[in-house]
Amino acid sequence: MTVKTLEDLLAEGVEGRGVLVRSDLNVPLDNGQITDPGRIVASVPTIRALVEAGAKVVVTAHLGRPKGAQDPGLSLAPVATRLAAELGRNVQLAGDVVGQDALARSEGLTDGDVLLLENIRFDPRETSKDDAERAKLAAALVELVGDDGAFVSDGFGVVHRKQASVYDVAKLLPHYAGTLVAAEADVLARLTESTDRPYAVVLGGSKVSDKLAVIEALAPKVDTLVIGGGMCFTFLAAQGLSVGSSLLQEEMIETCKSLLDRYADVIHLPRDIVVADSFSADAESKVVPAHEIPDGWLGLDIGPESAQRFSVLLTEARTVFWNGPMGVFEFDKFAAGTRGIAEAIAKATGKGAFTVVGGGDSAAAVRALGIPDGDFSHISTGGGASLEYLEGKTLPGISVLEESEGA
């Protein structure tokens, strides 16, 4: 990635200048409480560097999917509180996105102040497919930092989106990759261009269709491709096995058959499954061979034999990429498979392997299970962006940074 970085901006000087930062602060909430602050913590280095250099920092971010309308339950208020705690300084929260309150507060900023705009997705222009609509919102964002302002893209979790605060604003201001975006791009480039072997990929989650493109892209390049989570049952069905009431994408069975035919020496499926009589934390459960899932029961985790077999493959790898839990880790009874995979990857890290946890549910699982971030080489903040990068897709929020400066 050949773009100007935060270091370049700091070298040019930001004291007294307005700097718009697009961060990824899309954290999970439970009754208004942040359950995993990982993305907030990851956003701090870029914001702190700008603050300490005397910039007037305006941060824009989204939370959830409010679909272009005000939603009090998706306000960034709890995020502002946590961000202030992480920075150790006051963070103002605007009462709107680019309205009167945001404008008034931005005009009142002094050097080193931080203003967080309200959820950018409260404005329908953010995600509009109409270029002109997005451009209007981008222009309003630019107004908040002034003609001599700059834009720092630091939300890797959204760089695969062609949205106003990610893409269009970079066309109007001198633009730079923040610490997080630059680091994420470097990590993913390493996964695609200069991997040490053996190279192992672990994919979980619910749907084969969500991961099909990355399977097609990576299967020819890796030594081991472990498949778990809900998506494994469509692969088991493709082998002619009954999967009971487990999650199944019948329309993907033929595709899975083709993948198994082409990459039989690479793809590894569970040999045993933890099944339950219902989808609940206190369901009756038992371990059964993958070919003996009872009618009416559903698989909610990989079994202990599978976790052990996968662990052997992973601990011997020199490069590991993991995206998607092995089971319903939110229920303690069905978290063992995901824990086993996480611990195996952590062990590989300790032996010198380059290991990447691909954001989203995988990162949430690691933290929920109490496994330290430092046990992995890198925990991505962008699950969807990571996958699209590995698929070989162009990420709009990255490609626009590679273009010449805006106004």
CSV table of C-alpha atoms in Angstrom, one decimal:
chain,number,residue,atom,x,y,z
A,1,MET,CA,0.0,0.0,0.0
A,2,THR,CA,1.6,3.2,-1.2
A,3,VAL,CA,-0.1,6.0,0.7
A,4,LYS,CA,0.8,8.8,3.0
A,5,THR,CA,0.6,7.8,6.6
A,6,LEU,CA,-0.1,9.4,10.0
A,7,GLU,CA,3.7,9.9,10.4
A,8,ASP,CA,3.8,11.9,7.2
A,9,LEU,CA,0.9,14.1,8.5
A,10,LEU,CA,2.6,14.7,11.8
A,11,ALA,CA,5.8,15.6,10.1
A,12,GLU,CA,4.0,18.2,8.0
A,13,GLY,CA,2.5,19.6,11.1
A,14,VAL,CA,-1.0,19.6,12.6
A,15,GLU,CA,-0.8,22.1,15.4
A,16,GLY,CA,-3.9,24.3,15.2
A,17,ARG,CA,-5.3,22.3,12.3
A,18,GLY,CA,-8.6,20.4,12.1
A,19,VAL,CA,-8.2,16.7,11.5
A,20,LEU,CA,-11.1,14.5,10.6
A,21,VAL,CA,-10.5,10.9,11.7
A,22,ARG,CA,-12.7,8.0,10.5
A,23,SER,CA,-12.4,5.5,13.3
A,24,ASP,CA,-14.1,2.1,13.7
A,25,LEU,CA,-15.9,2.3,17.1
A,26,ASN,CA,-18.6,-0.3,16.2
A,27,VAL,CA,-18.4,-2.1,19.5
A,28,PRO,CA,-21.0,-4.7,20.9
A,29,LEU,CA,-23.5,-3.4,23.4
A,30,ASP,CA,-25.6,-5.2,26.0
A,31,ASN,CA,-28.3,-2.9,27.5
A,32,GLY,CA,-26.1,0.1,26.7
A,33,GLN,CA,-23.0,-1.4,28.2
A,34,ILE,CA,-19.9,-2.1,26.0
A,35,THR,CA,-19.1,-5.8,26.2
A,36,ASP,CA,-15.9,-5.7,24.1
A,37,PRO,CA,-14.0,-2.3,23.9
A,38,GLY,CA,-11.3,-3.7,21.5
A,39,ARG,CA,-12.1,-1.4,18.6
A,40,ILE,CA,-12.1,1.6,20.9
A,41,VAL,CA,-8.7,0.6,22.4
A,42,ALA,CA,-7.3,0.0,18.9
A,43,SER,CA,-8.4,3.5,17.8
A,44,VAL,CA,-6.6,5.3,20.6
A,45,PRO,CA,-3.0,5.5,19.2
A,46,THR,CA,-3.9,7.5,16.2
A,47,ILE,CA,-6.2,9.9,18.1
A,48,ARG,CA,-3.7,10.3,20.9
A,49,ALA,CA,-0.8,11.1,18.5
A,50,LEU,CA,-2.9,13.9,16.8
A,51,VAL,CA,-4.0,15.3,20.2
A,52,GLU,CA,-0.4,15.4,21.5
A,53,ALA,CA,0.7,17.2,18.3
A,54,GLY,CA,-1.9,19.9,18.9
A,55,ALA,CA,-4.5,19.0,16.3
A,56,LYS,CA,-8.2,19.8,16.7
A,57,VAL,CA,-9.5,16.3,16.3
A,58,VAL,CA,-13.0,15.5,14.9
A,59,VAL,CA,-13.8,11.8,15.1
A,60,THR,CA,-16.5,10.2,13.0
A,61,ALA,CA,-17.7,6.6,13.4
A,62,HIS,CA,-20.8,4.4,13.3
A,63,LEU,CA,-22.5,2.0,15.6
A,64,GLY,CA,-24.8,-0.8,14.4
A,65,ARG,CA,-27.2,-0.4,11.5
A,66,PRO,CA,-29.6,2.4,12.2
A,67,LYS,CA,-30.5,2.6,8.5
A,68,GLY,CA,-30.3,6.4,8.2
A,69,ALA,CA,-32.5,7.3,11.1
A,70,GLN,CA,-32.0,8.5,14.7
A,71,ASP,CA,-31.9,5.5,17.1
A,72,PRO,CA,-31.2,6.4,20.8
A,73,GLY,CA,-30.1,2.8,21.4
A,74,LEU,CA,-27.3,3.2,18.9
A,75,SER,CA,-26.0,6.6,20.1
A,76,LEU,CA,-22.3,6.9,20.5
A,77,ALA,CA,-22.7,8.2,24.0
A,78,PRO,CA,-21.3,5.1,25.8
A,79,VAL,CA,-18.5,5.1,23.2
A,80,ALA,CA,-17.6,8.7,24.0
A,81,THR,CA,-17.3,7.9,27.7
A,82,ARG,CA,-15.1,4.9,27.1
A,83,LEU,CA,-12.9,6.7,24.5
A,84,ALA,CA,-12.4,9.6,27.0
A,85,ALA,CA,-11.3,7.0,29.7
A,86,GLU,CA,-8.8,5.4,27.3
A,87,LEU,CA,-7.4,8.8,26.2
A,88,GLY,CA,-7.4,10.2,29.7
A,89,ARG,CA,-9.0,13.4,28.5
A,90,ASN,CA,-12.4,14.9,27.8
A,91,VAL,CA,-14.2,13.8,24.6
A,92,GLN,CA,-17.1,16.0,23.5
A,93,LEU,CA,-20.1,14.2,21.9
A,94,ALA,CA,-22.0,16.2,19.3
A,95,GLY,CA,-25.7,15.9,19.4
A,96,ASP,CA,-25.9,15.4,15.7
A,97,VAL,CA,-23.8,14.3,12.7
A,98,VAL,CA,-23.1,17.5,10.8
A,99,GLY,CA,-25.8,19.7,12.1
A,100,GLN,CA,-25.8,22.9,14.2
A,101,ASP,CA,-24.4,21.3,17.3
A,102,ALA,CA,-21.6,19.6,15.5
A,103,LEU,CA,-20.7,22.8,13.7
A,104,ALA,CA,-20.8,24.9,16.8
A,105,ARG,CA,-18.7,22.5,18.8
A,106,SER,CA,-16.1,22.1,16.0
A,107,GLU,CA,-15.7,25.9,15.7
A,108,GLY,CA,-15.1,26.0,19.5
A,109,LEU,CA,-12.3,23.4,19.5
A,110,THR,CA,-8.9,24.4,20.7
A,111,ASP,CA,-5.6,22.6,20.1
A,112,GLY,CA,-5.6,19.1,21.5
A,113,ASP,CA,-9.4,18.9,21.8
A,114,VAL,CA,-11.4,15.9,20.7
A,115,LEU,CA,-15.0,16.0,19.3
A,116,LEU,CA,-16.9,12.8,18.5
A,117,LEU,CA,-19.7,13.2,16.0
A,118,GLU,CA,-22.9,11.3,16.6
A,119,ASN,CA,-23.4,8.0,14.8
A,120,ILE,CA,-22.6,8.8,11.1
A,121,ARG,CA,-25.1,6.2,10.0
A,122,PHE,CA,-27.9,8.3,11.5
A,123,ASP,CA,-27.4,10.3,8.2
A,124,PRO,CA,-28.8,8.3,5.3
A,125,ARG,CA,-26.3,9.9,2.9
A,126,GLU,CA,-23.5,8.0,4.6
A,127,THR,CA,-24.5,4.7,2.9
A,128,SER,CA,-26.3,6.1,-0.1
A,129,LYS,CA,-25.6,4.5,-3.5
A,130,ASP,CA,-26.0,8.0,-5.0
A,131,ASP,CA,-22.5,9.5,-5.4
A,132,ALA,CA,-23.9,13.1,-5.3
A,133,GLU,CA,-25.7,12.4,-1.9
A,134,ARG,CA,-22.6,11.0,-0.4
A,135,ALA,CA,-20.5,13.9,-1.7
A,136,LYS,CA,-22.8,16.4,0.1
A,137,LEU,CA,-22.3,14.7,3.4
A,138,ALA,CA,-18.6,14.5,2.8
A,139,ALA,CA,-18.5,18.2,2.1
A,140,ALA,CA,-20.4,18.9,5.3
A,141,LEU,CA,-17.8,16.8,7.2
A,142,VAL,CA,-15.0,18.8,5.6
A,143,GLU,CA,-16.6,22.0,6.8
A,144,LEU,CA,-16.1,20.8,10.4
A,145,VAL,CA,-12.3,20.8,10.0
A,146,GLY,CA,-11.8,23.7,7.7
A,147,ASP,CA,-10.0,24.4,4.5
A,148,ASP,CA,-6.6,23.6,5.9
A,149,GLY,CA,-7.9,20.3,7.4
A,150,ALA,CA,-6.8,16.8,6.8
A,151,PHE,CA,-8.4,13.4,6.8
A,152,VAL,CA,-7.0,10.3,8.5
A,153,SER,CA,-8.6,6.9,7.7
A,154,ASP,CA,-8.2,4.7,10.7
A,155,GLY,CA,-11.3,2.5,10.6
A,156,PHE,CA,-10.1,-0.7,8.9
A,157,GLY,CA,-13.4,-2.4,9.6
A,158,VAL,CA,-15.1,-0.1,7.1
A,159,VAL,CA,-12.5,0.3,4.3
A,160,HIS,CA,-14.4,-2.2,2.2
A,161,ARG,CA,-17.4,0.2,2.1
A,162,LYS,CA,-17.8,3.0,-0.4
A,163,GLN,CA,-19.3,5.4,2.1
A,164,ALA,CA,-19.1,9.1,2.6
A,165,SER,CA,-17.0,9.2,5.7
A,166,VAL,CA,-14.7,6.4,4.3
A,167,TYR,CA,-14.3,7.1,0.6
A,168,ASP,CA,-15.8,10.5,-0.5
A,169,VAL,CA,-14.2,12.7,2.1
A,170,ALA,CA,-10.8,11.4,1.0
A,171,LYS,CA,-11.4,13.0,-2.3
A,172,LEU,CA,-11.9,16.4,-0.7
A,173,LEU,CA,-9.0,16.6,1.8
A,174,PRO,CA,-5.3,15.7,2.0
A,175,HIS,CA,-5.6,12.1,3.2
A,176,TYR,CA,-3.5,9.7,5.2
A,177,ALA,CA,-3.7,6.2,6.6
A,178,GLY,CA,-3.9,6.0,10.3
A,179,THR,CA,-1.8,3.7,12.5
A,180,LEU,CA,-4.5,1.0,12.5
A,181,VAL,CA,-5.3,1.0,8.8
A,182,ALA,CA,-1.6,1.0,7.8
A,183,ALA,CA,-0.8,-1.9,10.2
A,184,GLU,CA,-3.9,-3.9,9.1
A,185,ALA,CA,-3.0,-3.6,5.4
A,186,ASP,CA,0.6,-4.6,6.1
A,187,VAL,CA,-0.5,-7.7,8.1
A,188,LEU,CA,-2.9,-8.8,5.4
A,189,ALA,CA,-0.3,-8.2,2.7
A,190,ARG,CA,1.9,-10.6,4.6
A,191,LEU,CA,-0.8,-13.2,4.6
A,192,THR,CA,-1.1,-13.0,0.8
A,193,GLU,CA,2.4,-12.3,-0.4
A,194,SER,CA,5.1,-13.7,1.9
A,195,THR,CA,3.7,-16.5,4.1
A,196,ASP,CA,6.0,-18.9,5.9
A,197,ARG,CA,4.9,-22.6,5.5
A,198,PRO,CA,3.0,-24.5,6.7
A,199,TYR,CA,0.2,-22.0,6.2
A,200,ALA,CA,-3.1,-22.9,8.0
A,201,VAL,CA,-6.4,-21.1,7.8
A,202,VAL,CA,-9.3,-21.7,10.2
A,203,LEU,CA,-12.8,-20.7,9.0
A,204,GLY,CA,-16.0,-20.8,11.1
A,205,GLY,CA,-19.2,-19.0,11.4
A,206,SER,CA,-22.7,-19.9,10.2
A,207,LYS,CA,-22.8,-19.7,6.4
A,208,VAL,CA,-20.7,-21.2,3.7
A,209,SER,CA,-22.0,-18.5,1.3
A,210,ASP,CA,-20.3,-15.9,3.5
A,211,LYS,CA,-16.9,-17.5,3.3
A,212,LEU,CA,-17.1,-19.1,-0.2
A,213,ALA,CA,-15.0,-16.5,-2.0
A,214,VAL,CA,-12.3,-16.6,0.6
A,215,ILE,CA,-12.3,-20.5,0.5
A,216,GLU,CA,-11.9,-20.3,-3.3
A,217,ALA,CA,-9.1,-17.8,-3.0
A,218,LEU,CA,-7.1,-19.4,-0.1
A,219,ALA,CA,-7.6,-23.2,-0.7
A,220,PRO,CA,-5.0,-23.3,-3.5
A,221,LYS,CA,-2.5,-21.4,-1.4
A,222,VAL,CA,-2.6,-23.0,2.0
A,223,ASP,CA,-1.5,-26.3,3.5
A,224,THR,CA,-4.4,-26.7,5.9
A,225,LEU,CA,-7.9,-25.3,5.7
A,226,VAL,CA,-9.9,-26.2,8.9
A,227,ILE,CA,-13.7,-25.7,8.7
A,228,GLY,CA,-15.9,-25.5,11.8
A,229,GLY,CA,-18.9,-23.6,13.1
A,230,GLY,CA,-22.3,-23.8,11.5
A,231,MET,CA,-20.8,-23.8,8.0
A,232,CYS,CA,-19.3,-27.3,8.6
A,233,PHE,CA,-22.7,-29.0,8.4
A,234,THR,CA,-23.2,-28.1,4.8
A,235,PHE,CA,-19.8,-29.7,4.1
A,236,LEU,CA,-20.8,-32.8,6.1
A,237,ALA,CA,-24.1,-32.9,4.1
A,238,ALA,CA,-22.0,-32.8,0.9
A,239,GLN,CA,-20.3,-36.0,2.1
A,240,GLY,CA,-23.7,-37.6,2.3
A,241,LEU,CA,-24.1,-37.4,6.1
A,242,SER,CA,-27.2,-36.6,8.0
A,243,VAL,CA,-26.8,-33.4,10.1
A,244,GLY,CA,-30.1,-33.6,12.0
A,245,SER,CA,-31.5,-30.1,12.7
A,246,SER,CA,-28.1,-28.4,12.4
A,247,LEU,CA,-27.7,-25.3,10.4
A,248,LEU,CA,-27.7,-26.2,6.7
A,249,GLN,CA,-27.5,-24.3,3.4
A,250,GLU,CA,-29.0,-26.9,1.0
A,251,GLU,CA,-28.4,-24.6,-2.0
A,252,MET,CA,-24.6,-24.8,-1.2
A,253,ILE,CA,-24.3,-28.6,-1.0
A,254,GLU,CA,-23.2,-29.0,-4.6
A,255,THR,CA,-20.6,-26.2,-4.2
A,256,CYS,CA,-19.2,-27.9,-1.1
A,257,LYS,CA,-19.0,-31.2,-3.0
A,258,SER,CA,-16.9,-29.5,-5.6
A,259,LEU,CA,-14.6,-27.9,-3.1
A,260,LEU,CA,-14.1,-31.2,-1.3
A,261,ASP,CA,-13.3,-32.9,-4.6
A,262,ARG,CA,-10.8,-30.2,-5.6
A,263,TYR,CA,-9.1,-29.7,-2.2
A,264,ALA,CA,-9.5,-33.0,-0.4
A,265,ASP,CA,-5.9,-32.9,0.8
A,266,VAL,CA,-6.3,-29.4,2.3
A,267,ILE,CA,-9.8,-29.2,3.8
A,268,HIS,CA,-10.3,-30.7,7.3
A,269,LEU,CA,-13.8,-31.2,8.7
A,270,PRO,CA,-14.8,-32.2,12.3
A,271,ARG,CA,-15.0,-35.9,13.0
A,272,ASP,CA,-17.1,-35.4,16.1
A,273,ILE,CA,-19.8,-32.9,17.1
A,274,VAL,CA,-21.3,-31.5,20.3
A,275,VAL,CA,-25.0,-31.7,19.7
A,276,ALA,CA,-27.9,-30.3,21.6
A,277,ASP,CA,-31.7,-30.9,21.8
A,278,SER,CA,-32.3,-27.2,21.5
A,279,PHE,CA,-30.6,-23.9,20.9
A,280,SER,CA,-30.1,-22.8,24.4
A,281,ALA,CA,-27.4,-22.4,27.1
A,282,ASP,CA,-28.9,-25.1,29.2
A,283,ALA,CA,-29.8,-27.6,26.5
A,284,GLU,CA,-29.2,-31.3,26.9
A,285,SER,CA,-26.0,-32.1,25.0
A,286,LYS,CA,-23.7,-34.9,24.1
A,287,VAL,CA,-20.8,-35.7,21.8
A,288,VAL,CA,-21.4,-37.9,18.8
A,289,PRO,CA,-19.4,-38.9,15.7
A,290,ALA,CA,-20.0,-36.5,12.8
A,291,HIS,CA,-21.7,-39.3,10.9
A,292,GLU,CA,-24.1,-40.1,13.8
A,293,ILE,CA,-25.9,-36.8,14.4
A,294,PRO,CA,-29.4,-37.8,15.7
A,295,ASP,CA,-32.6,-36.6,14.0
A,296,GLY,CA,-34.0,-33.5,15.8
A,297,TRP,CA,-30.6,-32.6,17.4
A,298,LEU,CA,-28.4,-29.8,16.2
A,299,GLY,CA,-24.7,-29.3,16.3
A,300,LEU,CA,-23.5,-26.4,18.4
A,301,ASP,CA,-19.7,-27.0,18.6
A,302,ILE,CA,-17.0,-29.2,17.2
A,303,GLY,CA,-16.2,-32.2,19.4
A,304,PRO,CA,-13.1,-32.8,21.6
A,305,GLU,CA,-11.5,-35.2,19.1
A,306,SER,CA,-11.8,-32.7,16.3
A,307,ALA,CA,-10.5,-29.9,18.5
A,308,GLN,CA,-7.5,-32.0,19.4
A,309,ARG,CA,-6.8,-33.0,15.8
A,310,PHE,CA,-7.1,-29.4,14.6
A,311,SER,CA,-4.8,-28.2,17.4
A,312,VAL,CA,-2.0,-30.5,16.2
A,313,LEU,CA,-2.3,-29.1,12.7
A,314,LEU,CA,-2.3,-25.5,14.0
A,315,THR,CA,0.5,-25.7,16.5
A,316,GLU,CA,2.8,-27.0,13.8
A,317,ALA,CA,1.9,-24.1,11.4
A,318,ARG,CA,4.2,-21.1,10.7
A,319,THR,CA,1.4,-18.9,9.5
A,320,VAL,CA,-2.2,-19.0,10.8
A,321,PHE,CA,-5.3,-17.0,9.8
A,322,TRP,CA,-8.5,-17.5,11.8
A,323,ASN,CA,-11.9,-16.1,11.0
A,324,GLY,CA,-15.1,-17.5,12.7
A,325,PRO,CA,-15.8,-19.4,15.9
A,326,MET,CA,-16.1,-23.2,16.0
A,327,GLY,CA,-19.4,-23.1,17.9
A,328,VAL,CA,-21.8,-21.1,19.9
A,329,PHE,CA,-19.1,-19.8,22.2
A,330,GLU,CA,-21.5,-17.4,23.9
A,331,PHE,CA,-22.9,-20.5,25.7
A,332,ASP,CA,-20.3,-21.9,28.0
A,333,LYS,CA,-21.4,-25.5,27.3
A,334,PHE,CA,-20.5,-25.0,23.6
A,335,ALA,CA,-17.3,-22.9,23.9
A,336,ALA,CA,-14.7,-25.7,24.2
A,337,GLY,CA,-14.1,-26.0,20.5
A,338,THR,CA,-13.4,-22.3,20.0
A,339,ARG,CA,-11.3,-22.2,23.1
A,340,GLY,CA,-9.2,-25.2,21.9
A,341,ILE,CA,-8.6,-23.5,18.5
A,342,ALA,CA,-7.7,-20.2,20.2
A,343,GLU,CA,-5.2,-21.9,22.6
A,344,ALA,CA,-3.6,-23.9,19.8
A,345,ILE,CA,-3.1,-20.7,17.7
A,346,ALA,CA,-1.7,-19.0,20.8
A,347,LYS,CA,0.7,-21.9,21.2
A,348,ALA,CA,1.8,-21.6,17.6
A,349,THR,CA,2.5,-17.9,18.3
A,350,GLY,CA,4.7,-18.8,21.2
A,351,LYS,CA,6.7,-21.1,18.9
A,352,GLY,CA,7.3,-18.2,16.5
A,353,ALA,CA,4.4,-18.5,14.0
A,354,PHE,CA,2.7,-15.4,12.5
A,355,THR,CA,-0.9,-15.6,13.7
A,356,VAL,CA,-3.8,-13.4,12.8
A,357,VAL,CA,-7.3,-13.4,14.3
A,358,GLY,CA,-9.6,-12.0,11.6
A,359,GLY,CA,-11.8,-9.7,13.6
A,360,GLY,CA,-15.5,-9.9,14.2
A,361,ASP,CA,-16.8,-12.8,16.2
A,362,SER,CA,-13.3,-14.4,16.4
A,363,ALA,CA,-11.9,-11.4,18.2
A,364,ALA,CA,-15.0,-11.2,20.4
A,365,ALA,CA,-14.5,-14.9,21.2
A,366,VAL,CA,-10.9,-14.5,22.2
A,367,ARG,CA,-11.7,-11.8,24.6
A,368,ALA,CA,-14.8,-13.4,26.0
A,369,LEU,CA,-12.7,-16.5,26.7
A,370,GLY,CA,-10.2,-14.5,28.5
A,371,ILE,CA,-7.3,-15.2,26.2
A,372,PRO,CA,-4.8,-12.2,26.1
A,373,ASP,CA,-4.5,-10.3,22.9
A,374,GLY,CA,-0.8,-10.6,23.1
A,375,ASP,CA,-1.0,-14.4,22.6
A,376,PHE,CA,-1.6,-13.6,18.9
A,377,SER,CA,0.6,-11.7,16.4
A,378,HIS,CA,-2.4,-9.6,15.4
A,379,ILE,CA,-6.1,-9.3,16.1
A,380,SER,CA,-7.8,-7.5,13.2
A,381,THR,CA,-10.6,-5.0,13.8
A,382,GLY,CA,-12.1,-5.7,10.4
A,383,GLY,CA,-13.7,-9.1,9.8
A,384,GLY,CA,-15.4,-8.3,6.6
A,385,ALA,CA,-12.6,-6.1,5.3
A,386,SER,CA,-10.1,-8.8,6.1
A,387,LEU,CA,-12.0,-11.4,4.2
A,388,GLU,CA,-12.5,-9.2,1.1
A,389,TYR,CA,-8.8,-8.3,1.1
A,390,LEU,CA,-7.9,-12.0,1.2
A,391,GLU,CA,-10.4,-12.7,-1.6
A,392,GLY,CA,-8.4,-10.3,-3.7
A,393,LYS,CA,-11.1,-7.6,-3.9
A,394,THR,CA,-10.3,-3.9,-4.2
A,395,LEU,CA,-11.2,-2.1,-1.0
A,396,PRO,CA,-12.6,1.4,-1.8
A,397,GLY,CA,-11.3,2.9,1.4
A,398,ILE,CA,-7.8,1.8,0.7
A,399,SER,CA,-7.8,2.5,-3.1
A,400,VAL,CA,-8.9,6.1,-2.5
A,401,LEU,CA,-5.9,6.7,-0.2
A,402,GLU,CA,-3.6,5.7,-3.0
A,403,GLU,CA,-5.0,8.5,-5.2
A,404,SER,CA,-3.4,12.0,-5.3
A,405,GLU,CA,-4.4,14.5,-2.6
A,406,GLY,CA,-7.8,16.1,-2.4
A,407,ALA,CA,-8.4,19.8,-2.1
